[in-house]
Amino acid sequence: MTLPTTTAAWTIPADASSIHNLTKQTLPLPALGPHQVLIRLRAACLNYRDILVATRSPNYPGNHKPNLTLGSDGSGIIHATGPSSKWAGREGVKVVLHPNSWLTGDVRNMRLDRVYGAFDQDGTLAEWKVADDERVVEFGGHLSAGESSALLTAGVTAWSAIREGMDGRLDGNLGQYEGSFSEKRLEGKTVLTMGTGGVSCFGIQIASALGAIVIATSSSDSKLEIAKSLGATHTINYANTPDWDEEVIRLTKGKGVDQVLEVGGAQTLIKSINSTRAGGLVSLIGILSESGTLPKEVIPAVLFGGKIVKGCVAFSRDITAEFVQFTGEHGIKPVIAKEYGFDEVVQAMETLQKGEAVGKVVVNIGEE
């Protein structure tokens, strides 16, 4: 079999300061190593991180190489394998790519400079990609290529955060999943989600599937209807109810929620803490609001409430594989806001940058 030696890819120039600087070009493919596979990519899913990297924003660390290929999330099929690859003989299998080099164990094994689409790690907005065996996860399930690519950063982040709420330990280790995926492990618990972005949409579906009462917030009544369709029990329009933390307390009969999936960042953190029960968990996932001086109430609210505020920074390959299995068990589908063709990456990034999309923005790279 003659293998391709180049790939079309969307790259970030050295002097990029805008998403409109993204450039489609042809790049050489690295040689296929003994424990690697060549993936024909079918779809890539965009994340807010991609905007930060594409604009070389100081809000995301790293000296990203010139002409870096953007994108952390991708799905495709195995086209060829290295001579010693564990995937040998599995050509044609549908897969998703685990975005980082953290394979197993706890967060100490996470390296930010080994995540696709940043630093010197070329990403998934390309037609072809050579990947290490261990970063490939089989997915032959119920989703399209675009939908399966959307499982990764948003879906597995939400899954990892909820898993930490169920099985996490204070030393950073995550225990084995207890029971079967069909069990209602969150029955009697309450989870608060914020907005209708990718992480929050997945969070609603996951928590609901596990039996939790879900309270969802948004500034739009139409988006809250979508949240209800995904499994939210209660909804709060924070544009109409600016003191939404007080409404959360009312809905929980004065107790507060067991866990918050906090994606807003500095400007919403205190309200998330206020919404949490004594001893509860705030999973800090996003930085969508501008950083600033934290309100003076934060420390006493955490201290005297015995509450936990925990950063959620990526996830392991084991957790990715676990979530793929969980979605199949429950028939979970990502909410796709809009899909674009491979020549429309800039338009896709514009949609993402506006921040108005419900769910994920996907770029289709090839035919199913």
mmCIF file of C-alpha atoms in Angstrom:
data_model
loop_
_atom_site.group_PDB
_atom_site.id
_atom_site.type_symbol
_atom_site.label_atom_id
_atom_site.label_comp_id
_atom_site.label_asym_id
_atom_site.label_seq_id
_atom_site.Cartn_x
_atom_site.Cartn_y
_atom_site.Cartn_z
ATOM 1 C CA MET A 1 0.000 0.000 0.000
ATOM 2 C CA THR A 2 1.305 3.432 -0.945
ATOM 3 C CA LEU A 3 0.864 5.785 1.982
ATOM 4 C CA PRO A 4 0.323 9.544 1.710
ATOM 5 C CA THR A 5 3.377 11.658 2.453
ATOM 6 C CA THR A 6 1.577 14.999 2.868
ATOM 7 C CA THR A 7 -1.637 16.284 4.387
ATOM 8 C CA ALA A 8 -3.804 19.358 4.003
ATOM 9 C CA ALA A 9 -4.068 21.126 7.360
ATOM 10 C CA TRP A 10 -5.237 24.360 8.967
ATOM 11 C CA THR A 11 -2.305 26.108 10.609
ATOM 12 C CA ILE A 12 -1.482 29.100 12.802
ATOM 13 C CA PRO A 13 1.173 31.519 11.459
ATOM 14 C CA ALA A 14 3.901 32.681 13.826
ATOM 15 C CA ASP A 15 2.461 36.213 13.910
ATOM 16 C CA ALA A 16 -1.203 35.209 14.272
ATOM 17 C CA SER A 17 -3.401 37.460 16.390
ATOM 18 C CA SER A 18 -6.829 36.665 14.931
ATOM 19 C CA ILE A 19 -8.747 33.578 13.855
ATOM 20 C CA HIS A 20 -8.751 35.125 10.388
ATOM 21 C CA ASN A 21 -5.011 34.465 10.218
ATOM 22 C CA LEU A 22 -5.642 30.713 10.044
ATOM 23 C CA THR A 23 -4.130 29.281 6.858
ATOM 24 C CA LYS A 24 -4.835 26.080 4.967
ATOM 25 C CA GLN A 25 -1.659 24.553 3.612
ATOM 26 C CA THR A 26 -0.029 21.245 2.673
ATOM 27 C CA LEU A 27 2.384 19.806 5.216
ATOM 28 C CA PRO A 28 4.648 16.748 5.187
ATOM 29 C CA LEU A 29 3.414 13.732 7.156
ATOM 30 C CA PRO A 30 5.874 12.191 9.626
ATOM 31 C CA ALA A 31 7.028 8.641 8.922
ATOM 32 C CA LEU A 32 4.867 5.939 10.485
ATOM 33 C CA GLY A 33 6.640 4.521 13.542
ATOM 34 C CA PRO A 34 6.497 0.890 14.695
ATOM 35 C CA HIS A 35 3.880 1.557 17.387
ATOM 36 C CA GLN A 36 1.835 4.111 15.509
ATOM 37 C CA VAL A 37 -1.174 4.282 13.203
ATOM 38 C CA LEU A 38 -2.090 6.487 10.274
ATOM 39 C CA ILE A 39 -5.573 7.923 10.762
ATOM 40 C CA ARG A 40 -7.711 9.253 7.944
ATOM 41 C CA LEU A 41 -9.536 11.972 9.828
ATOM 42 C CA ARG A 42 -13.261 12.355 9.174
ATOM 43 C CA ALA A 43 -14.200 15.150 11.564
ATOM 44 C CA ALA A 44 -12.774 17.543 14.140
ATOM 45 C CA CYS A 45 -14.641 19.333 16.911
ATOM 46 C CA LEU A 46 -13.722 22.860 17.978
ATOM 47 C CA ASN A 47 -13.214 24.099 21.528
ATOM 48 C CA TYR A 48 -12.780 27.529 23.117
ATOM 49 C CA ARG A 49 -9.138 26.586 23.682
ATOM 50 C CA ASP A 50 -8.695 26.600 19.890
ATOM 51 C CA ILE A 51 -9.526 30.307 19.793
ATOM 52 C CA LEU A 52 -6.962 31.046 22.500
ATOM 53 C CA VAL A 53 -4.262 29.072 20.676
ATOM 54 C CA ALA A 54 -5.188 30.393 17.226
ATOM 55 C CA THR A 55 -4.875 33.988 18.434
ATOM 56 C CA ARG A 56 -1.770 33.199 20.529
ATOM 57 C CA SER A 57 -3.628 34.564 23.539
ATOM 58 C CA PRO A 58 -1.723 34.980 26.826
ATOM 59 C CA ASN A 59 -4.721 33.341 28.523
ATOM 60 C CA TYR A 60 -3.494 29.940 27.286
ATOM 61 C CA PRO A 61 0.099 29.007 28.118
ATOM 62 C CA GLY A 62 2.681 27.898 25.587
ATOM 63 C CA ASN A 63 5.036 29.121 22.896
ATOM 64 C CA HIS A 64 3.199 27.477 20.028
ATOM 65 C CA LYS A 65 5.381 26.616 17.064
ATOM 66 C CA PRO A 66 4.957 28.467 13.743
ATOM 67 C CA ASN A 67 2.475 26.804 11.400
ATOM 68 C CA LEU A 68 1.053 24.620 14.155
ATOM 69 C CA THR A 69 -1.928 22.516 13.056
ATOM 70 C CA LEU A 70 -4.908 23.503 15.220
ATOM 71 C CA GLY A 71 -7.409 21.230 16.976
ATOM 72 C CA SER A 72 -7.425 18.733 19.836
ATOM 73 C CA ASP A 73 -10.495 16.607 19.049
ATOM 74 C CA GLY A 74 -10.834 14.285 16.086
ATOM 75 C CA SER A 75 -12.361 11.072 14.785
ATOM 76 C CA GLY A 76 -11.582 8.931 11.773
ATOM 77 C CA ILE A 77 -10.600 5.472 10.609
ATOM 78 C CA ILE A 78 -7.377 3.515 10.840
ATOM 79 C CA HIS A 79 -5.811 3.563 7.377
ATOM 80 C CA ALA A 80 -2.458 1.875 8.058
ATOM 81 C CA THR A 81 -0.403 0.651 11.012
ATOM 82 C CA GLY A 82 3.252 0.439 11.974
ATOM 83 C CA PRO A 83 4.911 -2.998 11.904
ATOM 84 C CA SER A 84 4.593 -3.543 15.673
ATOM 85 C CA SER A 85 1.331 -1.667 16.201
ATOM 86 C CA LYS A 86 -1.285 -3.289 18.425
ATOM 87 C CA TRP A 87 -3.795 -2.136 15.804
ATOM 88 C CA ALA A 88 -2.227 -4.232 13.032
ATOM 89 C CA GLY A 89 -4.958 -5.975 11.073
ATOM 90 C CA ARG A 90 -7.590 -3.497 12.300
ATOM 91 C CA GLU A 91 -7.486 -1.207 9.286
ATOM 92 C CA GLY A 92 -10.889 0.379 8.659
ATOM 93 C CA VAL A 93 -11.862 0.516 12.346
ATOM 94 C CA LYS A 94 -13.606 3.718 13.457
ATOM 95 C CA VAL A 95 -11.731 5.536 16.212
ATOM 96 C CA VAL A 96 -11.470 8.733 18.209
ATOM 97 C CA LEU A 97 -8.136 10.260 19.164
ATOM 98 C CA HIS A 98 -7.376 10.810 22.838
ATOM 99 C CA PRO A 99 -6.173 14.437 22.860
ATOM 100 C CA ASN A 100 -3.271 14.189 25.317
ATOM 101 C CA SER A 101 -0.478 11.900 26.510
ATOM 102 C CA TRP A 102 -2.064 11.202 29.910
ATOM 103 C CA LEU A 103 -2.967 7.537 29.564
ATOM 104 C CA THR A 104 -3.698 6.265 33.067
ATOM 105 C CA GLY A 105 -3.266 7.190 36.728
ATOM 106 C CA ASP A 106 -3.834 10.619 38.238
ATOM 107 C CA VAL A 107 -3.370 14.210 37.065
ATOM 108 C CA ARG A 108 0.364 14.145 37.822
ATOM 109 C CA ASN A 109 0.680 12.265 34.521
ATOM 110 C CA MET A 110 -0.879 15.167 32.603
ATOM 111 C CA ARG A 111 1.456 17.319 30.491
ATOM 112 C CA LEU A 112 -0.078 20.454 29.012
ATOM 113 C CA ASP A 113 2.641 20.565 26.355
ATOM 114 C CA ARG A 114 1.584 17.138 25.030
ATOM 115 C CA VAL A 115 -1.989 18.007 24.072
ATOM 116 C CA TYR A 116 -2.844 18.054 20.372
ATOM 117 C CA GLY A 117 -3.148 21.484 18.816
ATOM 118 C CA ALA A 118 -0.762 23.515 21.010
ATOM 119 C CA PHE A 119 2.951 23.964 21.769
ATOM 120 C CA ASP A 120 4.675 21.712 19.176
ATOM 121 C CA GLN A 121 1.869 19.111 18.987
ATOM 122 C CA ASP A 122 0.095 19.252 15.627
ATOM 123 C CA GLY A 123 -3.634 18.810 15.979
ATOM 124 C CA THR A 124 -6.651 17.337 14.249
ATOM 125 C CA LEU A 125 -7.684 19.940 11.662
ATOM 126 C CA ALA A 126 -5.964 17.891 8.972
ATOM 127 C CA GLU A 127 -6.869 15.171 6.487
ATOM 128 C CA TRP A 128 -4.309 12.684 7.826
ATOM 129 C CA LYS A 129 -2.655 12.179 11.204
ATOM 130 C CA VAL A 130 -0.001 9.822 12.551
ATOM 131 C CA ALA A 131 -0.847 8.891 16.154
ATOM 132 C CA ASP A 132 0.675 6.700 18.834
ATOM 133 C CA ASP A 133 -1.143 3.417 19.415
ATOM 134 C CA GLU A 134 -2.066 4.339 22.969
ATOM 135 C CA ARG A 135 -3.853 7.531 21.947
ATOM 136 C CA VAL A 136 -6.351 5.698 19.740
ATOM 137 C CA VAL A 137 -9.727 4.598 21.163
ATOM 138 C CA GLU A 138 -12.050 2.393 19.151
ATOM 139 C CA PHE A 139 -15.512 3.738 18.527
ATOM 140 C CA GLY A 140 -17.888 1.746 16.385
ATOM 141 C CA GLY A 141 -21.065 2.934 18.041
ATOM 142 C CA HIS A 142 -24.207 4.903 17.409
ATOM 143 C CA LEU A 143 -22.694 8.252 16.381
ATOM 144 C CA SER A 144 -21.564 9.891 13.149
ATOM 145 C CA ALA A 145 -17.947 10.987 12.674
ATOM 146 C CA GLY A 146 -18.834 14.550 13.640
ATOM 147 C CA GLU A 147 -20.748 13.437 16.725
ATOM 148 C CA SER A 148 -17.984 11.097 17.870
ATOM 149 C CA SER A 149 -15.372 13.865 17.505
ATOM 150 C CA ALA A 150 -17.536 15.996 19.822
ATOM 151 C CA LEU A 151 -17.334 13.433 22.621
ATOM 152 C CA LEU A 152 -13.793 14.314 23.542
ATOM 153 C CA THR A 153 -12.807 17.551 25.249
ATOM 154 C CA ALA A 154 -16.326 18.632 26.248
ATOM 155 C CA GLY A 155 -17.866 15.233 26.894
ATOM 156 C CA VAL A 156 -14.983 13.546 28.676
ATOM 157 C CA THR A 157 -14.335 16.695 30.736
ATOM 158 C CA ALA A 158 -17.930 16.608 31.997
ATOM 159 C CA TRP A 159 -17.694 12.849 32.578
ATOM 160 C CA SER A 160 -14.394 13.196 34.417
ATOM 161 C CA ALA A 161 -15.773 15.946 36.668
ATOM 162 C CA ILE A 162 -18.862 13.917 37.566
ATOM 163 C CA ARG A 163 -16.722 10.812 38.101
ATOM 164 C CA GLU A 164 -14.557 12.815 40.510
ATOM 165 C CA GLY A 165 -17.698 13.761 42.397
ATOM 166 C CA MET A 166 -18.594 10.073 42.748
ATOM 167 C CA ASP A 167 -15.216 8.341 43.064
ATOM 168 C CA GLY A 168 -12.538 11.033 43.506
ATOM 169 C CA ARG A 169 -10.107 11.150 46.417
ATOM 170 C CA LEU A 170 -8.435 14.141 47.994
ATOM 171 C CA ASP A 171 -4.994 12.817 46.984
ATOM 172 C CA GLY A 172 -5.985 13.300 43.338
ATOM 173 C CA ASN A 173 -6.597 9.656 42.517
ATOM 174 C CA LEU A 174 -9.807 8.501 40.906
ATOM 175 C CA GLY A 175 -11.194 5.202 42.125
ATOM 176 C CA GLN A 176 -12.571 2.470 39.909
ATOM 177 C CA TYR A 177 -16.110 2.951 38.668
ATOM 178 C CA GLU A 178 -18.455 1.319 41.150
ATOM 179 C CA GLY A 179 -21.180 -0.892 39.709
ATOM 180 C CA SER A 180 -22.509 -0.860 36.160
ATOM 181 C CA PHE A 181 -23.077 2.121 33.893
ATOM 182 C CA SER A 182 -26.814 1.453 33.987
ATOM 183 C CA GLU A 183 -27.068 2.037 37.745
ATOM 184 C CA LYS A 184 -28.538 5.332 39.013
ATOM 185 C CA ARG A 185 -25.528 6.246 41.128
ATOM 186 C CA LEU A 186 -26.569 9.895 41.488
ATOM 187 C CA GLU A 187 -30.144 9.211 42.543
ATOM 188 C CA GLY A 188 -31.046 11.664 45.311
ATOM 189 C CA LYS A 189 -28.182 14.007 44.344
ATOM 190 C CA THR A 190 -28.449 17.417 42.680
ATOM 191 C CA VAL A 191 -26.080 18.789 40.034
ATOM 192 C CA LEU A 192 -25.968 22.401 38.802
ATOM 193 C CA THR A 193 -24.877 23.181 35.236
ATOM 194 C CA MET A 194 -24.211 26.575 33.689
ATOM 195 C CA GLY A 195 -25.212 27.634 30.187
ATOM 196 C CA THR A 196 -25.670 25.432 27.145
ATOM 197 C CA GLY A 197 -22.141 25.041 25.830
ATOM 198 C CA GLY A 198 -20.646 21.663 25.076
ATOM 199 C CA VAL A 199 -19.520 20.741 28.607
ATOM 200 C CA SER A 200 -22.809 21.819 30.147
ATOM 201 C CA CYS A 201 -24.954 19.956 27.603
ATOM 202 C CA PHE A 202 -22.964 16.797 28.257
ATOM 203 C CA GLY A 203 -23.124 17.404 32.002
ATOM 204 C CA ILE A 204 -26.922 17.554 31.901
ATOM 205 C CA GLN A 205 -27.137 14.303 29.935
ATOM 206 C CA ILE A 206 -24.613 12.427 32.084
ATOM 207 C CA ALA A 207 -26.009 13.518 35.442
ATOM 208 C CA SER A 208 -29.570 12.833 34.305
ATOM 209 C CA ALA A 209 -28.625 9.369 33.025
ATOM 210 C CA LEU A 210 -27.132 8.626 36.448
ATOM 211 C CA GLY A 211 -30.362 9.641 38.175
ATOM 212 C CA ALA A 212 -29.465 13.115 39.446
ATOM 213 C CA ILE A 213 -31.769 16.091 39.752
ATOM 214 C CA VAL A 214 -30.249 18.645 37.365
ATOM 215 C CA ILE A 215 -30.612 22.416 37.679
ATOM 216 C CA ALA A 216 -29.557 24.247 34.510
ATOM 217 C CA THR A 217 -28.946 27.974 34.050
ATOM 218 C CA SER A 218 -28.946 30.131 30.920
ATOM 219 C CA SER A 219 -29.796 33.668 29.863
ATOM 220 C CA SER A 220 -32.172 32.378 27.190
ATOM 221 C CA ASP A 221 -35.549 30.702 27.672
ATOM 222 C CA SER A 222 -35.207 28.912 24.324
ATOM 223 C CA LYS A 223 -31.856 27.462 25.394
ATOM 224 C CA LEU A 224 -33.380 26.386 28.698
ATOM 225 C CA GLU A 225 -35.979 24.430 26.731
ATOM 226 C CA ILE A 226 -33.087 22.567 25.121
ATOM 227 C CA ALA A 227 -31.642 21.930 28.573
ATOM 228 C CA LYS A 228 -34.981 20.410 29.618
ATOM 229 C CA SER A 229 -34.973 18.168 26.556
ATOM 230 C CA LEU A 230 -31.538 16.892 27.601
ATOM 231 C CA GLY A 231 -32.765 15.964 31.057
ATOM 232 C CA ALA A 232 -32.689 19.097 33.234
ATOM 233 C CA THR A 233 -35.248 18.986 36.053
ATOM 234 C CA HIS A 234 -35.246 22.694 36.897
ATOM 235 C CA THR A 235 -34.100 25.724 34.910
ATOM 236 C CA ILE A 236 -33.125 29.273 35.868
ATOM 237 C CA ASN A 237 -32.881 32.235 33.511
ATOM 238 C CA TYR A 238 -30.073 34.210 35.124
ATOM 239 C CA ALA A 239 -30.866 37.282 33.010
ATOM 240 C CA ASN A 240 -34.233 37.461 34.763
ATOM 241 C CA THR A 241 -32.910 36.111 38.056
ATOM 242 C CA PRO A 242 -29.506 37.709 38.658
ATOM 243 C CA ASP A 243 -29.367 36.246 42.183
ATOM 244 C CA TRP A 244 -29.610 32.762 40.738
ATOM 245 C CA ASP A 245 -27.701 31.263 43.649
ATOM 246 C CA GLU A 246 -30.599 32.174 45.906
ATOM 247 C CA GLU A 247 -33.001 30.442 43.509
ATOM 248 C CA VAL A 248 -30.804 27.315 43.600
ATOM 249 C CA ILE A 249 -31.033 27.307 47.383
ATOM 250 C CA ARG A 250 -34.818 27.677 47.157
ATOM 251 C CA LEU A 251 -35.121 24.791 44.677
ATOM 252 C CA THR A 252 -33.037 22.563 46.946
ATOM 253 C CA LYS A 253 -35.114 23.472 50.027
ATOM 254 C CA GLY A 254 -32.288 25.382 51.637
ATOM 255 C CA LYS A 255 -29.614 22.689 51.238
ATOM 256 C CA GLY A 256 -27.703 23.572 48.064
ATOM 257 C CA VAL A 257 -26.535 21.255 45.300
ATOM 258 C CA ASP A 258 -24.082 18.396 45.672
ATOM 259 C CA GLN A 259 -21.959 19.466 42.701
ATOM 260 C CA VAL A 260 -21.569 22.427 40.361
ATOM 261 C CA LEU A 261 -20.022 22.141 36.904
ATOM 262 C CA GLU A 262 -18.534 25.649 36.956
ATOM 263 C CA VAL A 263 -17.645 26.907 33.474
ATOM 264 C CA GLY A 264 -18.029 30.650 33.993
ATOM 265 C CA GLY A 265 -14.823 31.313 35.884
ATOM 266 C CA ALA A 266 -13.993 34.240 38.155
ATOM 267 C CA GLN A 267 -17.218 36.202 37.666
ATOM 268 C CA THR A 268 -19.554 33.324 38.591
ATOM 269 C CA LEU A 269 -17.446 31.418 41.118
ATOM 270 C CA ILE A 270 -18.884 32.954 44.277
ATOM 271 C CA LYS A 271 -22.464 32.250 43.192
ATOM 272 C CA SER A 272 -21.490 28.655 42.407
ATOM 273 C CA ILE A 273 -19.963 28.303 45.868
ATOM 274 C CA ASN A 274 -23.078 29.845 47.431
ATOM 275 C CA SER A 275 -25.211 27.318 45.508
ATOM 276 C CA THR A 276 -23.300 24.324 46.886
ATOM 277 C CA ARG A 277 -24.260 22.414 50.008
ATOM 278 C CA ALA A 278 -21.931 22.160 52.990
ATOM 279 C CA GLY A 279 -19.137 19.794 52.018
ATOM 280 C CA GLY A 280 -20.195 19.914 48.357
ATOM 281 C CA LEU A 281 -18.019 20.111 45.248
ATOM 282 C CA VAL A 282 -17.480 22.933 42.764
ATOM 283 C CA SER A 283 -15.759 21.475 39.686
ATOM 284 C CA LEU A 284 -13.900 24.399 38.129
ATOM 285 C CA ILE A 285 -13.853 23.701 34.387
ATOM 286 C CA GLY A 286 -14.068 26.941 32.418
ATOM 287 C CA ILE A 287 -12.755 30.479 32.244
ATOM 288 C CA LEU A 288 -15.411 32.065 30.053
ATOM 289 C CA SER A 289 -15.567 35.276 32.092
ATOM 290 C CA GLU A 290 -12.751 37.769 32.522
ATOM 291 C CA SER A 291 -10.438 37.076 35.409
ATOM 292 C CA GLY A 292 -10.316 39.671 38.124
ATOM 293 C CA THR A 293 -10.103 40.104 41.845
ATOM 294 C CA LEU A 294 -12.159 37.423 43.543
ATOM 295 C CA PRO A 295 -14.904 38.689 45.864
ATOM 296 C CA LYS A 296 -13.875 38.781 49.511
ATOM 297 C CA GLU A 297 -16.721 36.354 50.297
ATOM 298 C CA VAL A 298 -15.014 33.444 48.488
ATOM 299 C CA ILE A 299 -12.651 32.350 51.264
ATOM 300 C CA PRO A 300 -15.163 32.358 54.141
ATOM 301 C CA ALA A 301 -17.776 30.660 51.934
ATOM 302 C CA VAL A 302 -15.368 27.802 51.204
ATOM 303 C CA LEU A 303 -13.828 27.672 54.673
ATOM 304 C CA PHE A 304 -16.931 27.765 56.843
ATOM 305 C CA GLY A 305 -18.953 25.637 54.430
ATOM 306 C CA GLY A 306 -16.292 22.926 54.249
ATOM 307 C CA LYS A 307 -16.677 23.115 50.485
ATOM 308 C CA ILE A 308 -14.302 21.824 47.816
ATOM 309 C CA VAL A 309 -13.316 23.857 44.750
ATOM 310 C CA LYS A 310 -11.396 21.564 42.399
ATOM 311 C CA GLY A 311 -9.798 22.316 39.074
ATOM 312 C CA CYS A 312 -10.610 19.913 36.240
ATOM 313 C CA VAL A 313 -7.652 19.903 33.874
ATOM 314 C CA ALA A 314 -8.156 17.355 31.100
ATOM 315 C CA PHE A 315 -8.528 13.591 31.562
ATOM 316 C CA SER A 316 -6.758 10.298 30.965
ATOM 317 C CA ARG A 317 -7.056 7.891 28.044
ATOM 318 C CA ASP A 318 -8.690 5.382 30.415
ATOM 319 C CA ILE A 319 -11.437 7.910 31.185
ATOM 320 C CA THR A 320 -11.924 8.623 27.472
ATOM 321 C CA ALA A 321 -12.440 4.913 26.788
ATOM 322 C CA GLU A 322 -14.801 4.715 29.763
ATOM 323 C CA PHE A 323 -16.930 7.596 28.498
ATOM 324 C CA VAL A 324 -17.158 6.105 25.001
ATOM 325 C CA GLN A 325 -18.592 2.991 26.630
ATOM 326 C CA PHE A 326 -20.966 5.015 28.817
ATOM 327 C CA THR A 327 -22.393 6.944 25.849
ATOM 328 C CA GLY A 328 -23.103 3.678 24.063
ATOM 329 C CA GLU A 329 -24.843 2.276 27.137
ATOM 330 C CA HIS A 330 -27.150 5.292 27.420
ATOM 331 C CA GLY A 331 -27.430 6.325 23.764
ATOM 332 C CA ILE A 332 -26.067 9.782 24.596
ATOM 333 C CA LYS A 333 -25.595 12.046 21.603
ATOM 334 C CA PRO A 334 -23.700 15.328 21.675
ATOM 335 C CA VAL A 335 -25.635 18.477 20.876
ATOM 336 C CA ILE A 336 -24.209 19.772 17.589
ATOM 337 C CA ALA A 337 -24.763 23.483 17.061
ATOM 338 C CA LYS A 338 -23.504 23.596 13.473
ATOM 339 C CA GLU A 339 -21.355 21.595 11.060
ATOM 340 C CA TYR A 340 -18.943 23.037 8.487
ATOM 341 C CA GLY A 341 -16.865 21.694 5.628
ATOM 342 C CA PHE A 342 -13.083 21.455 5.715
ATOM 343 C CA ASP A 343 -12.720 24.628 3.665
ATOM 344 C CA GLU A 344 -14.910 26.541 6.145
ATOM 345 C CA VAL A 345 -12.738 26.396 9.256
ATOM 346 C CA VAL A 346 -12.556 30.187 9.627
ATOM 347 C CA GLN A 347 -16.357 30.439 9.477
ATOM 348 C CA ALA A 348 -16.599 27.635 12.051
ATOM 349 C CA MET A 349 -14.227 29.516 14.344
ATOM 350 C CA GLU A 350 -16.301 32.670 13.921
ATOM 351 C CA THR A 351 -19.386 30.789 15.100
ATOM 352 C CA LEU A 352 -17.473 29.459 18.079
ATOM 353 C CA GLN A 353 -16.058 32.871 18.941
ATOM 354 C CA LYS A 354 -19.510 34.491 19.056
ATOM 355 C CA GLY A 355 -20.333 32.227 21.996
ATOM 356 C CA GLU A 356 -23.983 31.893 21.045
ATOM 357 C CA ALA A 357 -23.965 28.287 19.859
ATOM 358 C CA VAL A 358 -25.872 25.630 21.774
ATOM 359 C CA GLY A 359 -23.591 22.620 21.871
ATOM 360 C CA LYS A 360 -20.559 21.910 19.710
ATOM 361 C CA VAL A 361 -19.207 23.249 16.422
ATOM 362 C CA VAL A 362 -17.900 20.499 14.122
ATOM 363 C CA VAL A 363 -15.731 20.516 10.999
ATOM 364 C CA ASN A 364 -16.320 17.596 8.635
ATOM 365 C CA ILE A 365 -13.082 16.616 6.930
ATOM 366 C CA GLY A 366 -14.049 13.670 4.737
ATOM 367 C CA GLU A 367 -16.850 11.335 3.803
ATOM 368 C CA GLU A 368 -18.210 8.889 6.402
#
